[in-house]
Amino acid sequence: MSTAPSSRLLIVEDERHLAAGLKLNFEFEGFEVDLAGTSREAAALLARSTPYAAIVLDVSLPDTDGFTFCRRLRRAGNYTPVIMLTARNLAEDRVEGLEAGADDYLTKPFELDELIARVRSLLRRRAWEAARTTVAASASMRFGSAVIDFERHEVTVGEQSLRLTHLELDLLAYFAANPSRVISREELLEEVWKLRNYPNTRTVDNFVLRLRRHFEPDPANPIYFLSIRGAGYKFVAEGAALA
Ligand code: CA
């Protein structure tokens, strides 16, 4: 399975020497690379017609920061894989990056080989996901008046179409794959966020609230995304109160 469209990369990094070094090395690895030194330049490059296979995005930029840039990208419906670069190795940063819609995260200073390996793995994973969702019957699902097409990132509730972030869709997909089972917050952090032994489970609660706002007829009295006291959450596709 090819990772079409090609292996074009956008690197958004304002440190010129680092950016030039990355470009050279990725080109040596067979990638085509465009550089942007600011969010504004990156947005202009992204507005062109040829899509990128992935974006390497520095968090600290002279104009809009990488978190905000990524969030805007996702809100605009652009789901190009993003790997974020940051100077701080804090779990909060990692979570903020992932909540902003990044797919992976690397702390500066990093080994060039590791960045290249991560980008390759991101492209492989994307190709594999595309292959899997193409063959799987669960590429789309319905519950209540909601219809979700995971491959196309298309979500409608009744007549209304919604934009979900990558993480919201991932969480929804995990619930959909595990219907009517009580799932702990820790399991969700590990399986959806890929965070192990992360002490703060509030992120999960925030995302479940978002799913409720998207899909529950009455978010304050959920029938699909149920809280199970002291245990976690349970997704009931047929609707608990309707059963
Ligand atoms: Ca920077």
mmCIF file of N, CA and C in Angstrom, residues 177-233:
data_model
loop_
_atom_site.group_PDB
_atom_site.id
_atom_site.type_symbol
_atom_site.label_atom_id
_atom_site.label_comp_id
_atom_site.label_asym_id
_atom_site.label_seq_id
_atom_site.Cartn_x
_atom_site.Cartn_y
_atom_site.Cartn_z
ATOM 1 N N ALA A 177 -15.680 -0.090 19.177
ATOM 2 C CA ALA A 177 -15.081 -1.422 19.096
ATOM 3 C C ALA A 177 -15.316 -2.218 20.384
ATOM 4 N N ASN A 178 -15.751 -1.515 21.437
ATOM 5 C CA ASN A 178 -15.959 -2.171 22.733
ATOM 6 C C ASN A 178 -17.329 -1.816 23.301
ATOM 7 N N PRO A 179 -18.399 -2.182 22.565
ATOM 8 C CA PRO A 179 -19.719 -1.749 23.019
ATOM 9 C C PRO A 179 -20.142 -2.493 24.284
ATOM 10 N N SER A 180 -20.920 -1.812 25.107
ATOM 11 C CA SER A 180 -21.526 -2.418 26.299
ATOM 12 C C SER A 180 -20.506 -3.016 27.267
ATOM 13 N N ARG A 181 -19.268 -2.515 27.218
ATOM 14 C CA ARG A 181 -18.258 -2.977 28.173
ATOM 15 C C ARG A 181 -17.808 -1.777 28.999
ATOM 16 N N VAL A 182 -17.644 -1.999 30.301
ATOM 17 C CA VAL A 182 -17.148 -0.913 31.151
ATOM 18 C C VAL A 182 -15.650 -0.749 30.896
ATOM 19 N N ILE A 183 -15.251 0.452 30.511
ATOM 20 C CA ILE A 183 -13.853 0.724 30.159
ATOM 21 C C ILE A 183 -13.310 1.764 31.139
ATOM 22 N N SER A 184 -12.184 1.460 31.756
ATOM 23 C CA SER A 184 -11.618 2.392 32.742
ATOM 24 C C SER A 184 -10.955 3.578 32.050
ATOM 25 N N ARG A 185 -10.826 4.679 32.786
ATOM 26 C CA ARG A 185 -10.132 5.856 32.236
ATOM 27 C C ARG A 185 -8.688 5.515 31.905
ATOM 28 N N GLU A 186 -8.078 4.671 32.737
ATOM 29 C CA GLU A 186 -6.685 4.290 32.502
ATOM 30 C C GLU A 186 -6.545 3.539 31.172
ATOM 31 N N GLU A 187 -7.503 2.645 30.922
ATOM 32 C CA GLU A 187 -7.452 1.900 29.657
ATOM 33 C C GLU A 187 -7.596 2.861 28.471
ATOM 34 N N LEU A 188 -8.495 3.827 28.600
ATOM 35 C CA LEU A 188 -8.681 4.788 27.502
ATOM 36 C C LEU A 188 -7.420 5.615 27.288
ATOM 37 N N LEU A 189 -6.782 6.038 28.388
ATOM 38 C CA LEU A 189 -5.540 6.812 28.248
ATOM 39 C C LEU A 189 -4.469 5.993 27.538
ATOM 40 N N GLU A 190 -4.401 4.708 27.898
ATOM 41 C CA GLU A 190 -3.375 3.854 27.283
ATOM 42 C C GLU A 190 -3.678 3.560 25.827
ATOM 43 N N GLU A 191 -4.940 3.209 25.547
ATOM 44 C CA GLU A 191 -5.276 2.724 24.208
ATOM 45 C C GLU A 191 -5.537 3.848 23.208
ATOM 46 N N VAL A 192 -6.115 4.944 23.684
ATOM 47 C CA VAL A 192 -6.464 6.025 22.752
ATOM 48 C C VAL A 192 -5.382 7.103 22.738
ATOM 49 N N TRP A 193 -4.906 7.478 23.948
ATOM 50 C CA TRP A 193 -3.895 8.540 24.029
ATOM 51 C C TRP A 193 -2.470 8.004 24.018
ATOM 52 N N LYS A 194 -2.326 6.676 24.193
ATOM 53 C CA LYS A 194 -1.005 6.033 24.256
ATOM 54 C C LYS A 194 -0.179 6.575 25.421
ATOM 55 N N LEU A 195 -0.836 6.870 26.527
ATOM 56 C CA LEU A 195 -0.139 7.347 27.720
ATOM 57 C C LEU A 195 -0.205 6.263 28.788
ATOM 58 N N ARG A 196 0.951 5.895 29.303
ATOM 59 C CA ARG A 196 1.000 4.859 30.331
ATOM 60 C C ARG A 196 1.259 5.497 31.685
ATOM 61 N N ASN A 197 0.600 5.020 32.712
ATOM 62 C CA ASN A 197 0.807 5.508 34.077
ATOM 63 C C ASN A 197 0.681 7.029 34.165
ATOM 64 N N TYR A 198 -0.248 7.575 33.399
ATOM 65 C CA TYR A 198 -0.448 9.011 33.436
ATOM 66 C C TYR A 198 -1.445 9.312 34.549
ATOM 67 N N PRO A 199 -1.051 10.147 35.515
ATOM 68 C CA PRO A 199 -1.858 10.271 36.733
ATOM 69 C C PRO A 199 -3.167 11.051 36.552
ATOM 70 N N ASN A 200 -3.247 11.909 35.539
ATOM 71 C CA ASN A 200 -4.396 12.800 35.428
ATOM 72 C C ASN A 200 -5.384 12.277 34.388
ATOM 73 N N THR A 201 -6.542 11.815 34.865
ATOM 74 C CA THR A 201 -7.507 11.219 33.941
ATOM 75 C C THR A 201 -8.573 12.229 33.502
ATOM 76 N N ARG A 202 -8.383 13.502 33.882
ATOM 77 C CA ARG A 202 -9.392 14.515 33.556
ATOM 78 C C ARG A 202 -9.556 14.695 32.050
ATOM 79 N N THR A 203 -8.450 14.495 31.323
ATOM 80 C CA THR A 203 -8.500 14.576 29.866
ATOM 81 C C THR A 203 -9.587 13.671 29.289
ATOM 82 N N VAL A 204 -9.649 12.450 29.824
ATOM 83 C CA VAL A 204 -10.648 11.493 29.345
ATOM 84 C C VAL A 204 -12.049 12.045 29.586
ATOM 85 N N ASP A 205 -12.278 12.561 30.803
ATOM 86 C CA ASP A 205 -13.602 13.096 31.140
ATOM 87 C C ASP A 205 -13.986 14.238 30.190
ATOM 88 N N ASN A 206 -13.014 15.116 29.906
ATOM 89 C CA ASN A 206 -13.289 16.225 28.993
ATOM 90 C C ASN A 206 -13.709 15.738 27.617
ATOM 91 N N PHE A 207 -13.023 14.692 27.141
ATOM 92 C CA PHE A 207 -13.346 14.184 25.809
ATOM 93 C C PHE A 207 -14.683 13.453 25.789
ATOM 94 N N VAL A 208 -15.015 12.751 26.872
ATOM 95 C CA VAL A 208 -16.326 12.096 26.921
ATOM 96 C C VAL A 208 -17.428 13.161 26.934
ATOM 97 N N LEU A 209 -17.170 14.267 27.661
ATOM 98 C CA LEU A 209 -18.137 15.372 27.643
ATOM 99 C C LEU A 209 -18.337 15.893 26.226
ATOM 100 N N ARG A 210 -17.226 15.989 25.496
ATOM 101 C CA ARG A 210 -17.341 16.471 24.108
ATOM 102 C C ARG A 210 -18.187 15.522 23.269
ATOM 103 N N LEU A 211 -17.944 14.199 23.424
ATOM 104 C CA LEU A 211 -18.749 13.236 22.659
ATOM 105 C C LEU A 211 -20.221 13.357 23.037
ATOM 106 N N ARG A 212 -20.481 13.560 24.345
ATOM 107 C CA ARG A 212 -21.879 13.712 24.761
ATOM 108 C C ARG A 212 -22.502 14.937 24.121
ATOM 109 N N ARG A 213 -21.747 16.037 24.088
ATOM 110 C CA ARG A 213 -22.297 17.256 23.474
ATOM 111 C C ARG A 213 -22.580 17.040 21.987
ATOM 112 N N HIS A 214 -21.735 16.235 21.358
ATOM 113 C CA HIS A 214 -21.954 15.958 19.928
ATOM 114 C C HIS A 214 -23.168 15.049 19.702
ATOM 115 N N PHE A 215 -23.298 14.017 20.534
ATOM 116 C CA PHE A 215 -24.194 12.919 20.162
ATOM 117 C C PHE A 215 -25.401 12.680 21.061
ATOM 118 N N GLU A 216 -25.355 13.157 22.301
ATOM 119 C CA GLU A 216 -26.466 12.844 23.200
ATOM 120 C C GLU A 216 -27.633 13.803 22.957
ATOM 121 N N PRO A 217 -28.854 13.269 22.888
ATOM 122 C CA PRO A 217 -30.019 14.158 22.776
ATOM 123 C C PRO A 217 -30.071 15.119 23.967
ATOM 124 N N ASP A 218 -29.730 14.620 25.172
ATOM 125 C CA ASP A 218 -29.634 15.460 26.364
ATOM 126 C C ASP A 218 -28.304 15.137 27.051
ATOM 127 N N PRO A 219 -27.268 15.968 26.785
ATOM 128 C CA PRO A 219 -25.927 15.646 27.297
ATOM 129 C C PRO A 219 -25.869 15.484 28.821
ATOM 130 N N ALA A 220 -26.813 16.122 29.547
ATOM 131 C CA ALA A 220 -26.797 16.007 31.003
ATOM 132 C C ALA A 220 -27.347 14.651 31.468
ATOM 133 N N ASN A 221 -28.115 14.006 30.610
ATOM 134 C CA ASN A 221 -28.668 12.684 30.940
ATOM 135 C C ASN A 221 -28.329 11.699 29.832
ATOM 136 N N PRO A 222 -27.060 11.284 29.780
ATOM 137 C CA PRO A 222 -26.597 10.484 28.650
ATOM 138 C C PRO A 222 -27.264 9.112 28.562
ATOM 139 N N ILE A 223 -27.514 8.681 27.348
ATOM 140 C CA ILE A 223 -28.023 7.317 27.130
ATOM 141 C C ILE A 223 -27.033 6.479 26.325
ATOM 142 N N TYR A 224 -26.043 7.123 25.683
ATOM 143 C CA TYR A 224 -25.060 6.373 24.887
ATOM 144 C C TYR A 224 -23.717 6.241 25.615
ATOM 145 N N PHE A 225 -23.218 7.371 26.141
ATOM 146 C CA PHE A 225 -21.909 7.373 26.795
ATOM 147 C C PHE A 225 -22.133 7.460 28.307
ATOM 148 N N LEU A 226 -22.237 6.299 28.947
ATOM 149 C CA LEU A 226 -22.637 6.245 30.347
ATOM 150 C C LEU A 226 -21.433 6.296 31.274
ATOM 151 N N SER A 227 -21.574 7.044 32.378
ATOM 152 C CA SER A 227 -20.577 7.012 33.449
ATOM 153 C C SER A 227 -20.898 5.830 34.350
ATOM 154 N N ILE A 228 -19.894 5.011 34.611
ATOM 155 C CA ILE A 228 -20.088 3.912 35.554
ATOM 156 C C ILE A 228 -19.272 4.257 36.792
ATOM 157 N N ARG A 229 -19.957 4.588 37.850
ATOM 158 C CA ARG A 229 -19.323 5.148 39.037
ATOM 159 C C ARG A 229 -18.183 4.292 39.561
ATOM 160 N N GLY A 230 -17.042 4.925 39.746
ATOM 161 C CA GLY A 230 -15.886 4.228 40.302
ATOM 162 C C GLY A 230 -15.216 3.281 39.332
ATOM 163 N N ALA A 231 -15.740 3.173 38.093
ATOM 164 C CA ALA A 231 -15.181 2.191 37.161
ATOM 165 C C ALA A 231 -14.746 2.812 35.829
ATOM 166 N N GLY A 232 -15.523 3.759 35.310
ATOM 167 C CA GLY A 232 -15.143 4.348 34.026
ATOM 168 C C GLY A 232 -16.361 4.679 33.184
ATOM 169 N N TYR A 233 -16.326 4.254 31.923
ATOM 170 C CA TYR A 233 -17.397 4.588 31.006
ATOM 171 C C TYR A 233 -17.868 3.349 30.254
#
